[in-house]
Coordinates of C-alpha atoms in Angstrom, one line a residue:
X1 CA 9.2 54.3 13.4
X2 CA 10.5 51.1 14.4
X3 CA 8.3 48.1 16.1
X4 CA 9.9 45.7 18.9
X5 CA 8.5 42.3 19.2
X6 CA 6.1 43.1 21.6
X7 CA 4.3 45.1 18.9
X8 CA 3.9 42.1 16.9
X9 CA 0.8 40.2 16.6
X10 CA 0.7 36.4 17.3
X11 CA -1.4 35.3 13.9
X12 CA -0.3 36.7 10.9
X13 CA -2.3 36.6 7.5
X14 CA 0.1 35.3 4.5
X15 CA -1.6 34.6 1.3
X16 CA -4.9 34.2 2.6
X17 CA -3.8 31.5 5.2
X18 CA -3.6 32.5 9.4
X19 CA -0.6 31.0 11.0
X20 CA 1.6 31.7 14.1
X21 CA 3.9 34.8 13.6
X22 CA 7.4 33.7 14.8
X23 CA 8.1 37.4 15.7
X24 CA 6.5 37.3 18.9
X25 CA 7.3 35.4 22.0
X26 CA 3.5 33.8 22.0
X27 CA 4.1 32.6 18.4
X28 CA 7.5 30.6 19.1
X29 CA 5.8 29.4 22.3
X30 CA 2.8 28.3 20.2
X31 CA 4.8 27.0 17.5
X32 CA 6.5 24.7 19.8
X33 CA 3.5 23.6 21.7
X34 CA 2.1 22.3 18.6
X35 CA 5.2 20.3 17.5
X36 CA 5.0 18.3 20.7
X37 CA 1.5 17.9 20.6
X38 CA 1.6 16.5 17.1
X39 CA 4.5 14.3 17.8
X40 CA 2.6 12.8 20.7
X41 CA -0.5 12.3 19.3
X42 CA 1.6 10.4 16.5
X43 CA 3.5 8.6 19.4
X44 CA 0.2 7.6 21.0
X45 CA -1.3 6.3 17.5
X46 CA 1.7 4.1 16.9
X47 CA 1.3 2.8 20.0
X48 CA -2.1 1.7 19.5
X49 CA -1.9 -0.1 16.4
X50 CA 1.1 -2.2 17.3
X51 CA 1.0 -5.1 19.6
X52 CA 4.2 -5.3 22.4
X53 CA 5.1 -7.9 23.9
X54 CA 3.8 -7.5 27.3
X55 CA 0.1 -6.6 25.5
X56 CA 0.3 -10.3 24.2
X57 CA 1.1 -12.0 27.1
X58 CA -1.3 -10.6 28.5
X59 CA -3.6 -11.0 26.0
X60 CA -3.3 -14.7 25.9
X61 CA -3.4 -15.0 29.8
X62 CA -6.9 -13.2 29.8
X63 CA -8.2 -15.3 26.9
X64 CA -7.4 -18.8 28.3
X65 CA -9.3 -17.3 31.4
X66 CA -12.4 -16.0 29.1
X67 CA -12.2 -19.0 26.8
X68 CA -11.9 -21.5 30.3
X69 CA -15.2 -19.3 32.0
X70 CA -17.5 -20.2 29.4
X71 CA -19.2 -23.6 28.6
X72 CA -20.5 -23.8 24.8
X73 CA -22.5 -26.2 23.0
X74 CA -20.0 -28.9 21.3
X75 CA -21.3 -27.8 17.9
X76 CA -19.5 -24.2 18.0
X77 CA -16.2 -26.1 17.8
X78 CA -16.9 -28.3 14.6
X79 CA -14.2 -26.6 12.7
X80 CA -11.7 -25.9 15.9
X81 CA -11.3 -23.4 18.8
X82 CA -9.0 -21.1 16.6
X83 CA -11.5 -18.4 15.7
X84 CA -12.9 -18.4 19.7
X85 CA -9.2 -18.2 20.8
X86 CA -8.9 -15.1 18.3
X87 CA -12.1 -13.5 19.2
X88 CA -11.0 -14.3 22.6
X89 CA -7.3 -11.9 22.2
X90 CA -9.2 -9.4 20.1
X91 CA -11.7 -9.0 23.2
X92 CA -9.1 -9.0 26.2
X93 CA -8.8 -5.1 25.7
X94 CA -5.1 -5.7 25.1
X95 CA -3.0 -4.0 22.3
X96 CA -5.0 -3.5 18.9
X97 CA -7.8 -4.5 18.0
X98 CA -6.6 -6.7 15.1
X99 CA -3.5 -9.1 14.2
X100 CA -3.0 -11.2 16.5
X101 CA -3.1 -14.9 14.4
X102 CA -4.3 -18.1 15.3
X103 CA -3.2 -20.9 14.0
X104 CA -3.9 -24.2 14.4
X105 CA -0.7 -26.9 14.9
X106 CA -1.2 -30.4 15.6
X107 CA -2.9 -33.1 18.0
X108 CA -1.0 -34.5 20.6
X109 CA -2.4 -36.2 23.6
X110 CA -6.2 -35.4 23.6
X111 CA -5.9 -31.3 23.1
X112 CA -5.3 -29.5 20.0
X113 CA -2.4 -27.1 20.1
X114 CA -2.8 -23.2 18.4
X115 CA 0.1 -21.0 18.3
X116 CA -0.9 -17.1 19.3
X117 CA 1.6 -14.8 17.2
X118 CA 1.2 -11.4 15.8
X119 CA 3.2 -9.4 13.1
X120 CA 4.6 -6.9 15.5
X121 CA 6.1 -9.4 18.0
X122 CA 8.7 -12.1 18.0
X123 CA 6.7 -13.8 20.9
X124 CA 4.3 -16.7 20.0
X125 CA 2.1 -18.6 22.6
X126 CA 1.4 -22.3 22.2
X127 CA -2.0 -23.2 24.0
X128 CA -3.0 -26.7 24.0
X129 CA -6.7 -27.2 24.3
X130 CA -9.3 -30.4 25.9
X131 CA -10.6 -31.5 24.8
X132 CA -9.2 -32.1 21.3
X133 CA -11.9 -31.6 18.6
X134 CA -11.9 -35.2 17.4
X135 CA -12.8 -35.8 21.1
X136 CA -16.3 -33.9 21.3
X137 CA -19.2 -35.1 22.5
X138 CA -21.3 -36.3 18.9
X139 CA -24.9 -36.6 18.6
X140 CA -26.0 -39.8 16.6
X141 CA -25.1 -38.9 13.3
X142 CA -21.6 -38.0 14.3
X143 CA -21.8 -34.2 14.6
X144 CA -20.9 -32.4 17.8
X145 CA -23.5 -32.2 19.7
X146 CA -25.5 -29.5 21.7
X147 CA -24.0 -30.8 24.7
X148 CA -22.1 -28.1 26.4
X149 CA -18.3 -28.2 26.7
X150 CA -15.9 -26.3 29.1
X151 CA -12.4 -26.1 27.0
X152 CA -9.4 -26.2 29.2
X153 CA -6.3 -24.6 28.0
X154 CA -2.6 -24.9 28.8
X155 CA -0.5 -21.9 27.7
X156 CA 3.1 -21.9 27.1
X157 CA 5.6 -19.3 25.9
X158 CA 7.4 -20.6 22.2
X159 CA 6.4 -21.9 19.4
X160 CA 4.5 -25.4 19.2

């Protein structure tokens, strides 16, 4: 007695282990199936753990508007505005959650420049920021002080 394919189950038992029988029409449709949904789902998590170029731009664009929104006491700049401008691309819901750098440049006419770069792009983003740290308002022994400050930021495309 022979079977035809339509005889055949669609799991099959090898060596203890299920898997999709290649015999039957459901199987090879299954089998299929699968591949694509594992090769999206590993097209989707690349995705997502690698910055583009547009997800920086507009990274940076929403953090000079979330940075620029928000007065702070003087004091929460003493060592710079780095770590609030990386906070700030971290938070924009852009690209990953990590590895976008922020690194501090030079002085130059009242602001303090940071370049915004990450390891997956070629991009970087120079944002100069007033005031400049040096120019904060101190309290009497020379700290920043609680006053508040409103940063304003200038973003460009290229390197500082």
């Amino acid at each position: 007695m022979t079977s035809s394919h339509g005889d055949e189950p669609v799991f099959v038992r090898t060596g203890g282990h299920w898997h999709y029988n290649h015999r039957n029409r459901v199987g090879r449709v299954l089998i299929v199936v699968t591949g694509l949904v594992v090769a999206g789902g590993l097209y989707a998590y690349a995705d997502d753990i690698r910055w583009s170029e547009a997800e920086l731009r507009a990274a940076v664009q929403e953090a000079e508007r979330a940075v620029e929104s928000e007065a702070l006491p003087a004091y929460q700049f003493m060592t710079g505005y780095d770590g609030h401008l990386r906070d700030a691309v971290h938070a924009s819901g852009e690209g990953p959650e990590h590895g976008a750098r922020v690194e501090a440049r030079e002085e130059g006419g009242g602001a303090d420049r940071y370049e915004v770069t990450t390891p997956d792009t070629d991009t970087a983003y120079c944002v100069s920021v007033t005031p400049a740290v040096r120019d904060l308002p101190r309290d009497v022994h020379g700290r920043p002080s609680g006053d508040e400050v409103r940063p304003s930021l200038e973003v460009a495309e290229g390197p500082c």
